[in-house]
XYZ file of C-alpha atoms in Angstrom:
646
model
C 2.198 37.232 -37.429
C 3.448 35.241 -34.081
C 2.700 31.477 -34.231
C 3.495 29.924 -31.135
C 6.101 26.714 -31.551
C 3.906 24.056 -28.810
C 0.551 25.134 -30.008
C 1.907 24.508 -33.737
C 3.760 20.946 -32.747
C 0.307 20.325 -30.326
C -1.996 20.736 -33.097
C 0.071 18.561 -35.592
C 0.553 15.793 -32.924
C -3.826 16.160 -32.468
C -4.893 15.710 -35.903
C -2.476 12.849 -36.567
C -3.639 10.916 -33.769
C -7.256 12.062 -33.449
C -8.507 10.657 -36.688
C -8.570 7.241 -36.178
C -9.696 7.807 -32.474
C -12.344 9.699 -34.222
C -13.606 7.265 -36.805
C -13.847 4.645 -34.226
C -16.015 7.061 -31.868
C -18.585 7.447 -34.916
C -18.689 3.784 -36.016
C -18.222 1.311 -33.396
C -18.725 2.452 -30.097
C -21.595 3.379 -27.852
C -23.071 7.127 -27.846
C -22.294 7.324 -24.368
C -18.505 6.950 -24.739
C -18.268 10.376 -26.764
C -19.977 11.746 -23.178
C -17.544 10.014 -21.178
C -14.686 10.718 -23.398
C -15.232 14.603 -23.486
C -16.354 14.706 -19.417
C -13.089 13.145 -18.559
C -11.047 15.007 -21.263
C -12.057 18.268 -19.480
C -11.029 16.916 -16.147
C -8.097 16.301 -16.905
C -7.412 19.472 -18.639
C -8.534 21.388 -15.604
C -6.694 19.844 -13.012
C -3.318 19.362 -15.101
C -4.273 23.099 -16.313
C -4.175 23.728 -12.479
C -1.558 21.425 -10.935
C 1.100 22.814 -13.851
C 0.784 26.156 -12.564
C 0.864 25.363 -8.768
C 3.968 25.308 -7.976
C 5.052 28.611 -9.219
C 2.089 30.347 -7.634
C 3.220 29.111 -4.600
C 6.900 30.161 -5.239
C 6.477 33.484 -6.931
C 3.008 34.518 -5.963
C 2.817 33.440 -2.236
C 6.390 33.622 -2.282
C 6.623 30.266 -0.308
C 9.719 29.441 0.102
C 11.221 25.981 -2.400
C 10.881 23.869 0.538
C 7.734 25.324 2.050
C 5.972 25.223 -1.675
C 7.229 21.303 -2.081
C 5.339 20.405 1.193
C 2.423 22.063 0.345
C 2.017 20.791 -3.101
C 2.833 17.266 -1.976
C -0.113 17.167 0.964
C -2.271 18.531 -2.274
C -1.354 15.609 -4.551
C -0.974 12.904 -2.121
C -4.828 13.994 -0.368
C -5.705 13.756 -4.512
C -4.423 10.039 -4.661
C -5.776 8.920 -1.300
C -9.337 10.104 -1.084
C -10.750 8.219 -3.550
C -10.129 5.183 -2.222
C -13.067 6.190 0.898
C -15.122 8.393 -1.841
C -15.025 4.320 -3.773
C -16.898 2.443 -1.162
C -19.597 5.648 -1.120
C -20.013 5.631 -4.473
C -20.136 2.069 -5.185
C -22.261 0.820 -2.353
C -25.192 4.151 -2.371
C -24.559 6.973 -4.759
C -23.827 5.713 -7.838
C -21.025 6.734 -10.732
C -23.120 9.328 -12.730
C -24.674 11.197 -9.300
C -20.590 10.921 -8.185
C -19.537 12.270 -11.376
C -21.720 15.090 -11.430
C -20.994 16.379 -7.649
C -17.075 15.657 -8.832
C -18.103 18.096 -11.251
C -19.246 20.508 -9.600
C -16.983 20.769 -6.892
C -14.071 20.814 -9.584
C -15.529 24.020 -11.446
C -16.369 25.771 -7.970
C -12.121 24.815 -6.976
C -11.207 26.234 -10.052
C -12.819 29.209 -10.083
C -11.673 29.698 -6.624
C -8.281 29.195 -7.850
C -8.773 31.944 -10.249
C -9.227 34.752 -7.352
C -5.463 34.960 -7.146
C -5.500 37.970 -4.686
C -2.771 40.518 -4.034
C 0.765 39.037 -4.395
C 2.783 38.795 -1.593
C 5.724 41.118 -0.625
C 9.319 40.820 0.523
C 11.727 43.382 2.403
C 15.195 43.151 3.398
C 16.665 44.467 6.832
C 19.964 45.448 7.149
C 21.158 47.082 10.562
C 17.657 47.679 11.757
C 17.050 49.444 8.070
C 14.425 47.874 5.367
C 14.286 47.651 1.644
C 11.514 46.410 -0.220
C 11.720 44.337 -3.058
C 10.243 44.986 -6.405
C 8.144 42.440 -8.143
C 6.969 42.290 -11.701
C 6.155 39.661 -14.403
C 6.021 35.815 -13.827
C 8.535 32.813 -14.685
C 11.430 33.760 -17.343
C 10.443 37.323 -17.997
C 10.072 37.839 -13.773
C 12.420 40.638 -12.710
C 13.282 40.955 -8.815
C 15.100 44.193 -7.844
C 16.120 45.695 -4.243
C 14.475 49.325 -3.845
C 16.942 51.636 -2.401
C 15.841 55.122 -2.077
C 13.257 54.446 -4.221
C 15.086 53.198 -7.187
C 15.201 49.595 -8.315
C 18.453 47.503 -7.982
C 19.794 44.329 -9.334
C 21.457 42.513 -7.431
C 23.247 39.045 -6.984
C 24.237 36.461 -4.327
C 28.100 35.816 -3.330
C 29.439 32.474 -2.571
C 29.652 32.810 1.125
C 26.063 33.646 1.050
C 25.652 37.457 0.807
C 24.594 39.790 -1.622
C 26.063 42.219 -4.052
C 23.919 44.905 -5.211
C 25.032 46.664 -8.643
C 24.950 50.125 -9.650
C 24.498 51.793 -6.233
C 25.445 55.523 -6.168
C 28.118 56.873 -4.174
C 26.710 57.705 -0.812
C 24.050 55.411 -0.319
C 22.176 53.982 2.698
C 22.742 50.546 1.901
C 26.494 49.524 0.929
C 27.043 47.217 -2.117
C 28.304 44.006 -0.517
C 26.322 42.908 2.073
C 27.623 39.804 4.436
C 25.264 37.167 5.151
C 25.104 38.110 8.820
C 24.384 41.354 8.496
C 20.880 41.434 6.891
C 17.707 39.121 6.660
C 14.626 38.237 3.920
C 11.383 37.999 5.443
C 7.755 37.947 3.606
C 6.396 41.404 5.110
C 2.886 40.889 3.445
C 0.868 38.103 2.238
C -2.763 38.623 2.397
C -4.923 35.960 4.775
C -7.547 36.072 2.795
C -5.831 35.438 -0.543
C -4.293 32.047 1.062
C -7.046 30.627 3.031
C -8.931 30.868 -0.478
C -6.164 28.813 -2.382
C -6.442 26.256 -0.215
C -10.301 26.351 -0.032
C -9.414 25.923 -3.590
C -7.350 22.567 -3.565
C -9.643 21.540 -0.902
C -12.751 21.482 -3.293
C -10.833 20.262 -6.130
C -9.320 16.993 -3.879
C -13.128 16.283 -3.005
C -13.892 16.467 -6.733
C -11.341 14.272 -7.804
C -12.062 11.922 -5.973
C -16.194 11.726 -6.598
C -15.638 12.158 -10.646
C -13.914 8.102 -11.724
C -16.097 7.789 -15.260
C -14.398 5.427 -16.190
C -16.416 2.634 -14.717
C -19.317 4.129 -16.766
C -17.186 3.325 -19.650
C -16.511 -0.641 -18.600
C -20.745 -1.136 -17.590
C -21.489 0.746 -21.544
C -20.133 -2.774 -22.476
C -21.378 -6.650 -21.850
C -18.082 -8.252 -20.290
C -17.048 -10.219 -23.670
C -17.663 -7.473 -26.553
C -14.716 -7.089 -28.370
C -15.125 -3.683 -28.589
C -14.667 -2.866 -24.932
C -10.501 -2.768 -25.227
C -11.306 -0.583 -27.706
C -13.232 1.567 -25.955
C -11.013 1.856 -23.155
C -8.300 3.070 -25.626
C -10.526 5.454 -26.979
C -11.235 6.953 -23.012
C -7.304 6.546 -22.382
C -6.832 8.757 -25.319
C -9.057 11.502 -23.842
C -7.390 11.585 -20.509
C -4.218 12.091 -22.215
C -5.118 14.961 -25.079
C -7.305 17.039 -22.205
C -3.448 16.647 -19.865
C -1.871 17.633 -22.972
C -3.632 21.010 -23.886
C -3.469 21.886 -20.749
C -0.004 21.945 -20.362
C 0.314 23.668 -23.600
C -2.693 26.351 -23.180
C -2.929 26.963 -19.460
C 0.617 26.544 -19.081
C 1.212 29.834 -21.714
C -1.711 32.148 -19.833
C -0.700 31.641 -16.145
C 3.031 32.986 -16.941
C 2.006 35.401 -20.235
C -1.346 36.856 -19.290
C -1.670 36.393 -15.786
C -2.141 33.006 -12.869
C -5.999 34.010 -12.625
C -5.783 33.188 -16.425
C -4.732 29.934 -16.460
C -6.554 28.751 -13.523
C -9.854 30.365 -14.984
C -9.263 27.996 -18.263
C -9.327 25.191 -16.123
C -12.349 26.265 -14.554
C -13.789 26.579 -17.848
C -12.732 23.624 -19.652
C -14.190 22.091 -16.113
C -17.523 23.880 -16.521
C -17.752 22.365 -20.407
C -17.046 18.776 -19.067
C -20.110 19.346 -16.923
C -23.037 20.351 -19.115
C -21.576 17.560 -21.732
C -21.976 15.533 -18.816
C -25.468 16.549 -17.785
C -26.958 17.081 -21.533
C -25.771 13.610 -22.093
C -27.361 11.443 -19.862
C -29.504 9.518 -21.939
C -26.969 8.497 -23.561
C -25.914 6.264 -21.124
C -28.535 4.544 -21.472
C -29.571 4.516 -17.687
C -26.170 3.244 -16.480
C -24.131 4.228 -13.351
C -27.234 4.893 -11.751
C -27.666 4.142 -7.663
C -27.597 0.243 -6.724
C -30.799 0.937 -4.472
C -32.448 4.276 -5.445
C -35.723 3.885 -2.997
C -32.347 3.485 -0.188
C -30.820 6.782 -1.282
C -34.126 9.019 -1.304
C -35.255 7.892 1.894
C -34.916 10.592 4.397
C -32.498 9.876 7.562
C -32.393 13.191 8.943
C -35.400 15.160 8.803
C -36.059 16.312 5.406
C -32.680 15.130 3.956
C -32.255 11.870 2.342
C -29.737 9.786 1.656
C -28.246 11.494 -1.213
C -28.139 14.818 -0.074
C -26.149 13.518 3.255
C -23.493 12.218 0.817
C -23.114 15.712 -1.016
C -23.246 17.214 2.705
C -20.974 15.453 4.077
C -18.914 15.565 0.635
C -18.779 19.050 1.870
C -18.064 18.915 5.203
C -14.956 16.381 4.087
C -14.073 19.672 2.184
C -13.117 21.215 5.494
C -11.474 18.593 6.990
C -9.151 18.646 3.675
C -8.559 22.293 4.290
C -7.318 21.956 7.847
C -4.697 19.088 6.266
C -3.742 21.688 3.467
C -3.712 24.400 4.912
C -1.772 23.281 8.336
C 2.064 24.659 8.552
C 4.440 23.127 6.447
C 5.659 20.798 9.419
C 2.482 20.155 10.655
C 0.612 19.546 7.489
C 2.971 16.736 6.070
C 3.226 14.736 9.540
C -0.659 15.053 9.949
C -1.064 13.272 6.754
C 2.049 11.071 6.803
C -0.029 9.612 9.815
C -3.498 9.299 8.085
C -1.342 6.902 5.284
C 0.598 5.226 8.066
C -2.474 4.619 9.985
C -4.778 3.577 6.926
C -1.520 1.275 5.755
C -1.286 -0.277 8.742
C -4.892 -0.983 9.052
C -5.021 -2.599 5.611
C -1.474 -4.607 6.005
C -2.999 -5.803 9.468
C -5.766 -6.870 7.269
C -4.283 -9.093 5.135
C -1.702 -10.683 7.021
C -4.097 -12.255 9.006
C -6.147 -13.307 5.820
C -2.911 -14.882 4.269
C -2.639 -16.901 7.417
C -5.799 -17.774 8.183
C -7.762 -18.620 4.737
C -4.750 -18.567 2.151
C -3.154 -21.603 1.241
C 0.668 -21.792 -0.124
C 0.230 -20.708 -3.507
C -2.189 -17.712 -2.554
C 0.078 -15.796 -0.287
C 2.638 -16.396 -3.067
C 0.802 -14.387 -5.017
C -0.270 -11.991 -3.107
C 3.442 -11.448 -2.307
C 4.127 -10.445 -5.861
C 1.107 -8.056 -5.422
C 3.235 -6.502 -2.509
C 6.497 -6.410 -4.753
C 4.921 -5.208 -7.437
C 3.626 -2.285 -4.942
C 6.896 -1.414 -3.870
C 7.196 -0.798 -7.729
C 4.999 1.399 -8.208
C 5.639 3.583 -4.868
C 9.226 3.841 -6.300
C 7.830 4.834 -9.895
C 5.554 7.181 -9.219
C 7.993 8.638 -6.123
C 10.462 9.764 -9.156
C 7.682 10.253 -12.168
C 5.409 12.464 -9.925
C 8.579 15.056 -9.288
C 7.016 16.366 -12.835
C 5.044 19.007 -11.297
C 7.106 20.295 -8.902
C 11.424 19.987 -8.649
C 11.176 18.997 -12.275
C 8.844 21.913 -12.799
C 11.099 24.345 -11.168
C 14.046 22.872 -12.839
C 12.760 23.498 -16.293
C 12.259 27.355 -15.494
C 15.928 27.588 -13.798
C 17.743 25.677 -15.176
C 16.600 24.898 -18.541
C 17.520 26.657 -21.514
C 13.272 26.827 -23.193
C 14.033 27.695 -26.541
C 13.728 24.900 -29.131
C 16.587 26.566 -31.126
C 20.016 28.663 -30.243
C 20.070 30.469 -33.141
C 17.627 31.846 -35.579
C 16.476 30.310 -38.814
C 14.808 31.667 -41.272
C 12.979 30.338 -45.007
C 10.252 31.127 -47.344
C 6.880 29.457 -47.443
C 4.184 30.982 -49.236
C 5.740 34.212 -50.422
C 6.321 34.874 -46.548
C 9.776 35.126 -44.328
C 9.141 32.681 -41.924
C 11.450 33.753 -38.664
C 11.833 30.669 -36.077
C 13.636 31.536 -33.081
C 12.749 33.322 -29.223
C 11.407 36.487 -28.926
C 15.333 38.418 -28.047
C 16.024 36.977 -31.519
C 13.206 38.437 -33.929
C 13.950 41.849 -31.993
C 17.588 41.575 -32.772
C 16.566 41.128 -36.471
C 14.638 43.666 -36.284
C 11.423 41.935 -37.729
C 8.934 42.113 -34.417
C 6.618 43.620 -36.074
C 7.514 44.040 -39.917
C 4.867 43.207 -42.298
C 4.929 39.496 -44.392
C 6.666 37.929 -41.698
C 5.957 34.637 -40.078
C 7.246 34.437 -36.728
C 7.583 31.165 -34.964
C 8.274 31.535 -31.353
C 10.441 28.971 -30.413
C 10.322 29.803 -26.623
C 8.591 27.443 -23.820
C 7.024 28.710 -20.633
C 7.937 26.600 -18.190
C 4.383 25.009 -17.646
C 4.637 24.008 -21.097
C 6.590 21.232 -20.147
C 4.417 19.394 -18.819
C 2.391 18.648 -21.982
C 6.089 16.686 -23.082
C 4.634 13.674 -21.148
C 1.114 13.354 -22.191
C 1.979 14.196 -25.875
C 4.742 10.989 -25.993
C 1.807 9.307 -24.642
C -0.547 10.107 -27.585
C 2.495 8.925 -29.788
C 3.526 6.226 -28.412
C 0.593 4.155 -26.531
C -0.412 2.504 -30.068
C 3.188 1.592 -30.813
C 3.484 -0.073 -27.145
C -0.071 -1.667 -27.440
C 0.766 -3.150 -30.638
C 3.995 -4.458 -29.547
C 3.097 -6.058 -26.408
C -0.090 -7.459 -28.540
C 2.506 -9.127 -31.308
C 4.797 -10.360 -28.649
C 1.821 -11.955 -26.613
C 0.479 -13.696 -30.704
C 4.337 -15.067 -30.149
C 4.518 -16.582 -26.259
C 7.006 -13.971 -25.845
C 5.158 -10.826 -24.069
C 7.653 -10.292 -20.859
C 6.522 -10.933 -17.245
C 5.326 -8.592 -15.257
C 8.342 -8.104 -13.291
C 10.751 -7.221 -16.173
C 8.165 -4.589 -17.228
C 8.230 -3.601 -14.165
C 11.846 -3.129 -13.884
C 12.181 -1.736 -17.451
C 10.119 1.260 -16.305
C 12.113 1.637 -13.151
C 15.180 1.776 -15.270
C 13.888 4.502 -17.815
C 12.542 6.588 -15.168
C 15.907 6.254 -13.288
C 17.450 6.864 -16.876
C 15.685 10.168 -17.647
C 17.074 11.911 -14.346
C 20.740 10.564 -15.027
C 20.009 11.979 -18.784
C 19.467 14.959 -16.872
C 22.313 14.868 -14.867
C 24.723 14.313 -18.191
C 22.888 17.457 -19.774
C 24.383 19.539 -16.947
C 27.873 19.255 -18.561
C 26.481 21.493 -21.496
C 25.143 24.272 -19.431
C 25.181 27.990 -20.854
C 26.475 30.837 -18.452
C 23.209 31.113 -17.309
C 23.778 27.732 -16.109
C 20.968 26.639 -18.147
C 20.926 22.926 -19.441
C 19.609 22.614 -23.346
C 16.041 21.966 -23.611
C 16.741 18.896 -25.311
C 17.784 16.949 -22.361
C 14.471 17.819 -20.663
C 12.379 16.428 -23.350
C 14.104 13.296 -23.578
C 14.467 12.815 -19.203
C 10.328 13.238 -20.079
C 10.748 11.008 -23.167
C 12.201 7.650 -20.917
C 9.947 8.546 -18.500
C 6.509 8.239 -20.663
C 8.548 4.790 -22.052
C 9.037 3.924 -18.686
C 5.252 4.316 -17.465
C 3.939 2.345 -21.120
C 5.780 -0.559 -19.683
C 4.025 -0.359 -16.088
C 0.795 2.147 -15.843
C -1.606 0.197 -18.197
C -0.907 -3.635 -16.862
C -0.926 -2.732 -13.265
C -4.806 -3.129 -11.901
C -5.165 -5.962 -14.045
C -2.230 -7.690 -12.887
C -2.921 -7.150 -8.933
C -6.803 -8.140 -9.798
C -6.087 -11.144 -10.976
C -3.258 -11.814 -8.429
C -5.657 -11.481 -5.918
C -8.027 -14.141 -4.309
C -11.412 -13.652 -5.005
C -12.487 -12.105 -1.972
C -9.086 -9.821 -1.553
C -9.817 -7.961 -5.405
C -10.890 -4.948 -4.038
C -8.754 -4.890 -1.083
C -5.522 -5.287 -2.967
C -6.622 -2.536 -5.582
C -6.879 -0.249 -2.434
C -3.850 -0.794 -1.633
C -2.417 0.072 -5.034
C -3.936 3.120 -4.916
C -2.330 3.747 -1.533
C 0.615 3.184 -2.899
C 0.421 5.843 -5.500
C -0.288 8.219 -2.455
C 2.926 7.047 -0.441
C 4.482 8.078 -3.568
C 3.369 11.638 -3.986
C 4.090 11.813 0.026
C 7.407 10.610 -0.691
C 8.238 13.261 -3.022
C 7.748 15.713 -1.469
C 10.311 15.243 0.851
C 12.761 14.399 -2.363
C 11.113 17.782 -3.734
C 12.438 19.608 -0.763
C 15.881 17.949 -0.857
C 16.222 20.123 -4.238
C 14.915 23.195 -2.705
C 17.714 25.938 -3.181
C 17.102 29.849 -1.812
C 15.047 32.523 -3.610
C 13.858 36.303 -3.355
C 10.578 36.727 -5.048
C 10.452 33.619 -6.620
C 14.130 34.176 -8.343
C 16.522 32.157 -7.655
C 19.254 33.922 -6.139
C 22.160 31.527 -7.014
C 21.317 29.634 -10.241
C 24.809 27.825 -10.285
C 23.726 26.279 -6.625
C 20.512 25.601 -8.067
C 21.826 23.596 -10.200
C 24.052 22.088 -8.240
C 21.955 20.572 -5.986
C 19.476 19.526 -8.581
C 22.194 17.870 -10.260
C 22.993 15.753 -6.745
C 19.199 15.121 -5.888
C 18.809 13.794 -9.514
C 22.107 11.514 -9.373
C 21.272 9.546 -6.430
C 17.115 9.236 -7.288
C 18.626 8.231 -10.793
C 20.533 5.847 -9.138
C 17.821 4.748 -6.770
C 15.090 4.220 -9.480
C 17.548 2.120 -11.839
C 18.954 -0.013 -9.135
C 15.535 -1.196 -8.499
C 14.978 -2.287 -11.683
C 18.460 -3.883 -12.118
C 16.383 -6.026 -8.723
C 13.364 -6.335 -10.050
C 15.063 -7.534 -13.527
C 16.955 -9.775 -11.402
C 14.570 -11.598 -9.040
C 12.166 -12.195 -12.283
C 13.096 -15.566 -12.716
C 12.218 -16.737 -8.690
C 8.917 -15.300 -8.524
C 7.744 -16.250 -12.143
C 5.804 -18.749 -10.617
C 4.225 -16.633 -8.604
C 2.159 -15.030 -11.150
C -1.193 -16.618 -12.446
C -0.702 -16.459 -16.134
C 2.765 -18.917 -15.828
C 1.660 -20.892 -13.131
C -2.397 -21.361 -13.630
C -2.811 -24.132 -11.043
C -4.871 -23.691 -8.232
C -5.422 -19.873 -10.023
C -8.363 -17.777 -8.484
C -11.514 -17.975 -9.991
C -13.509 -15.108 -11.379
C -12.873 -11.814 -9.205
C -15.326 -10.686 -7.346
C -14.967 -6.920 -9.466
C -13.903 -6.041 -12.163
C -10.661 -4.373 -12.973
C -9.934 -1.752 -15.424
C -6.643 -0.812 -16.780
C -4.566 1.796 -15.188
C -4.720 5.660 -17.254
C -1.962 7.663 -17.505
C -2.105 11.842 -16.748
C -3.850 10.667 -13.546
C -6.745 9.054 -14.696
């Protein structure tokens, strides 16, 4: 019997930390927060389900190449973090958060099942003196085998350090000689199918829209009156379920797009989408009539023809759909400059904004203040800049350069009058117990995707501990400013790429660091995001004057879309060269991961060693040590920040 090592840990980590969540759901909290709790936990399994598995589609299935997939997948994540800030104002002003939340919905399920027409994978050929060779393509991630066809036989092959190729085992004879110099030949994608490509980024195009209509959780703050003591709770509760659906995702739809097959783990996410939805829908009275439109009389009125108000929101929901699409799908130096000048412009627009509202209606302390906010930005933009390289050079480093098995060497015990077996799948077979009867065989090998449940699961271990502790230090006068949180998480996240870099002294021959390095780069990271992600909205809120709250949190969430922008270009800097989505030199590979991650290491922790530094002259900046002339209630309400996206 096989027993697969993440699902075994996952489920273990689940029940631990799910019963108390669980107890709380049945005794103290409103109906409607088990709706709210399951709608968002299958969001956030379908897009992490999805946005784990993008990269490598693009690399090995589209056969983009590194630099090519980077761009791509950062105009897709940065469009993710920037429309809601429009989709907001709609939502607030006519639609309402439940109508929003069920169009999200629906546009999510429709992007994922998109995603899950995969198409025919692309094809690569190589031309030497006027002569091609196709390349042959099979299997996906660690067990993906590239090899040259010459005269209709397959041929590995491997690069040479002045850039050519060697290709072993050629018979005497041959059309194609075994060294080839880098001049004399050329790699081009021969076929990738139209169709198959304008889909995916249909695709991301619906699932960006989506996105950005389904925010529940300001159903969960209006399920509370503003001073019941439950309502922290019950934000816990909904942080919890953003964090388990981005964990099983990693873990499920991680293992089905690289075992079974990419339509697999993209149709999962369509599924676990579709299940968020009807919880969504068959729940509704338990939300006891809230999120509904400010002015519903407004929103059915007709304004064009026969449609009303509402229905011109979903239409031109749609139509927004295309104009996403054209971004996405635009070359990969037109796409990222089109969209590099949509954030410039929409920055500048919102900096012009303020800075003549500092000058004209702030007084001294104010614009104090909201300089912090604007430090405290440039925080974040450098946080989430490194954290976000998760999904893609992190990603990519994990399947190249990453040693995925938990253990180096088999170990085996009894348990129940069985042989349990833990080790990778090349082990069992060398024991010769694949498929012998009574045994128990733990397989201790990762897919690549499966790292990104590392960050989310730290996150369901750890969020109590850090809650707790800040709580005890705040019973004591001694929870820290903002600022030295703030630079605490720039120096783990800083940290966990120069633990990376140290790992690459212990590489195998396959120059493949030990797994162990990854999880604990992902480790200092999650540590590093405890200590910013949940006090950031609430800080900048109540930073902000009255009539600058929702202005300010804008701008925070633009900031988390510079970052994604951002890197991508870092993303690209790591980019090394490939043939069918193998890398052909993994010693380069790691190479230049190893320089990219040095000086963004470097970068992330000499911020904080700044923002650790400067803590002391802008402490007075800050409302809660300096309450004079503080702003009175804000005009909204803040809610904290979620991890996994939310």
């Amino acid at each position: 019997m096989r027993i697969d090592i993440v699902f075994l840990i996952g489920a273990l980590i689940t029940a631990l930390s799910a019963i108390p969540i669980v107890v709380q759901l049945r005794r103290h909290h409103p109906k409607g927060l088990v709706i709210l709790f399951f709608a968002e936990m299958w969001e956030r399994f379908s897009y992490y389900g999805m946005r784990g598995l993008l990269i490598f589609y693009l690399t090995q299935h589209f056969l983009f190449d590194d630099k090519t997939a980077a761009g791509r997948y950062s105009s897709y994540t940065t469009m993710v973090a920037l429309l809601p800030i429009g989709a907001a104002v709609i939502v607030d002003r006519w639609l309402g958060t439940r109508k929003a939340v069920a169009f999200g919905a629906l546009l999510l399920v429709c992007g994922h099942l998109t995603m899950a027409l995969e198409g025919p994978p692309a094809q690569q050929q190589l031309t030497w003196h006027g002569q091609t060779y196709a390349f042959q393509l099979q299997g996906r991630a660690a067990a993906r085998d590239v090899k040259l066809l010459v005269a209709g036989k397959p041929y590995a092959y491997h690069s040479t350090p002045d850039g050519g190729l060697t290709v072993e085992g050629l018979p005497p004879g041959s059309p194609l000689p075994a060294k080839l110099e880098k001049k004399d030949f050329r790699i081009d994608v021969v076929s990738r199918s139209q169709l198959a490509e304008n889909t995916l980024f249909l695709a991301l195009s619906l699932i960006v829209v989506g996105v950005s209509f389904l925010k529940t959780s300001p159903l969960v703050a209006q399920l509370y009156p503003r001073e019941d003591p439950r309502r922290d709770g019950g934000f816990t509760i909904f942080y919890y379920g953003v964090n388990l659906g981005a964990f099983w995702a990693g873990v499920v739809c991680g293992y089905l797009g690289q075992n079974v097959g990419w339509w697999a783990g993209f149709g999962l996410a369509a599924i676990g989408m579709s299940l968020g939805f009807i919880v969504f829908v068959l729940g509704k009275p338990l939300l006891q009539g809230k999120g509904e439109p400010p002015d519903p009389v407004r929103l059915a009125k007709p304004v064009a023809g026969p449609i009303n108000g509402e229905w011109l929101i979903y239409l031109g929901g749609l139509t927004i759909v295309g104009a996403v699409w054209l971004f996405l799908y635009g070359s990969a130096a037109l796409g990222p400059t089109m969209i590099g000048l949509l954030l410039s412009a929409v920055t500048l627009s919102a900096v012009g904004y303020l800075a003549v509202y500092m000058v004209t209606k702030c007084n001294t302390q104010e614009r104090l203040r909201i300089g912090l906010a604007f430090i405290l930005m440039l925080g974040f933009i450098v946080f989430w800049t490194l954290f976000e390289q998760a999904g893609s050079s992190l990603n990519l480093f994990a399947e190249r350069n990453t040693d995925l098995n938990v253990v180096s060497s088999p170990v085996t015990f009894a348990f129940l009058g069985h042989q349990v077996f833990l080790g990778s799948q090349a082990m069992v077979e060398a024991a010769g117990l694949m498929h012998q009867p009574g045994v128990w065989w733990i397989d201790t090998g990762l897919a690549a995707p499966q790292t990104q449940s590392f960050n989310p699961g730290f996150i369901l271990m750890f969020a109590p501990m850090f809650a707790a502790l800040w709580a005890w230090l705040g019973r004591r006068n001694a929870d820290p400013p903002v600022m030295v949180k703030f630079g605490l998480a720039l120096l783990q996240v800083g940290g966990g790429f120069m633990l990376l870099v140290f790992g690459a002294r212990f590489v195998d021959p396959a120059f493949r660091t030990p797994l162990y390095f990854l999880l604990g780069a992902y480790l200092l990271h999650t540590t590093g995001e405890l200590c910013l992600s949940p006090v950031g909205l609430s800080v900048v809120s109540r930073l902000a004057p009255p009539a600058l709250v929702a202005t300010l949190l804008s701008m925070l969430s633009l900031s988390t879309s510079w970052s994604q922008f951002i890197g991508g270009f870092i993303a690209k800097l790591a980019a090394t060269d490939t043939v069918g989505g193998q890398v052909l030199d993994p010693g380069k590979a790691l190479a230049t991961a190893v320089h990219v991650f040095t000086w963004i290491g470097l970068v992330g922790m000499g911020f904080g060693v700044v923002f650790l530094a400067i803590s002391p002259l802008v402490r007075a900046w800050d409302v809660r040590t300096n309450p004079d002339a503080a702003p009175e209630e804000p005009a909204q309400e803040a809610q904290p920040v979620l991890t996994a996206g939310g």
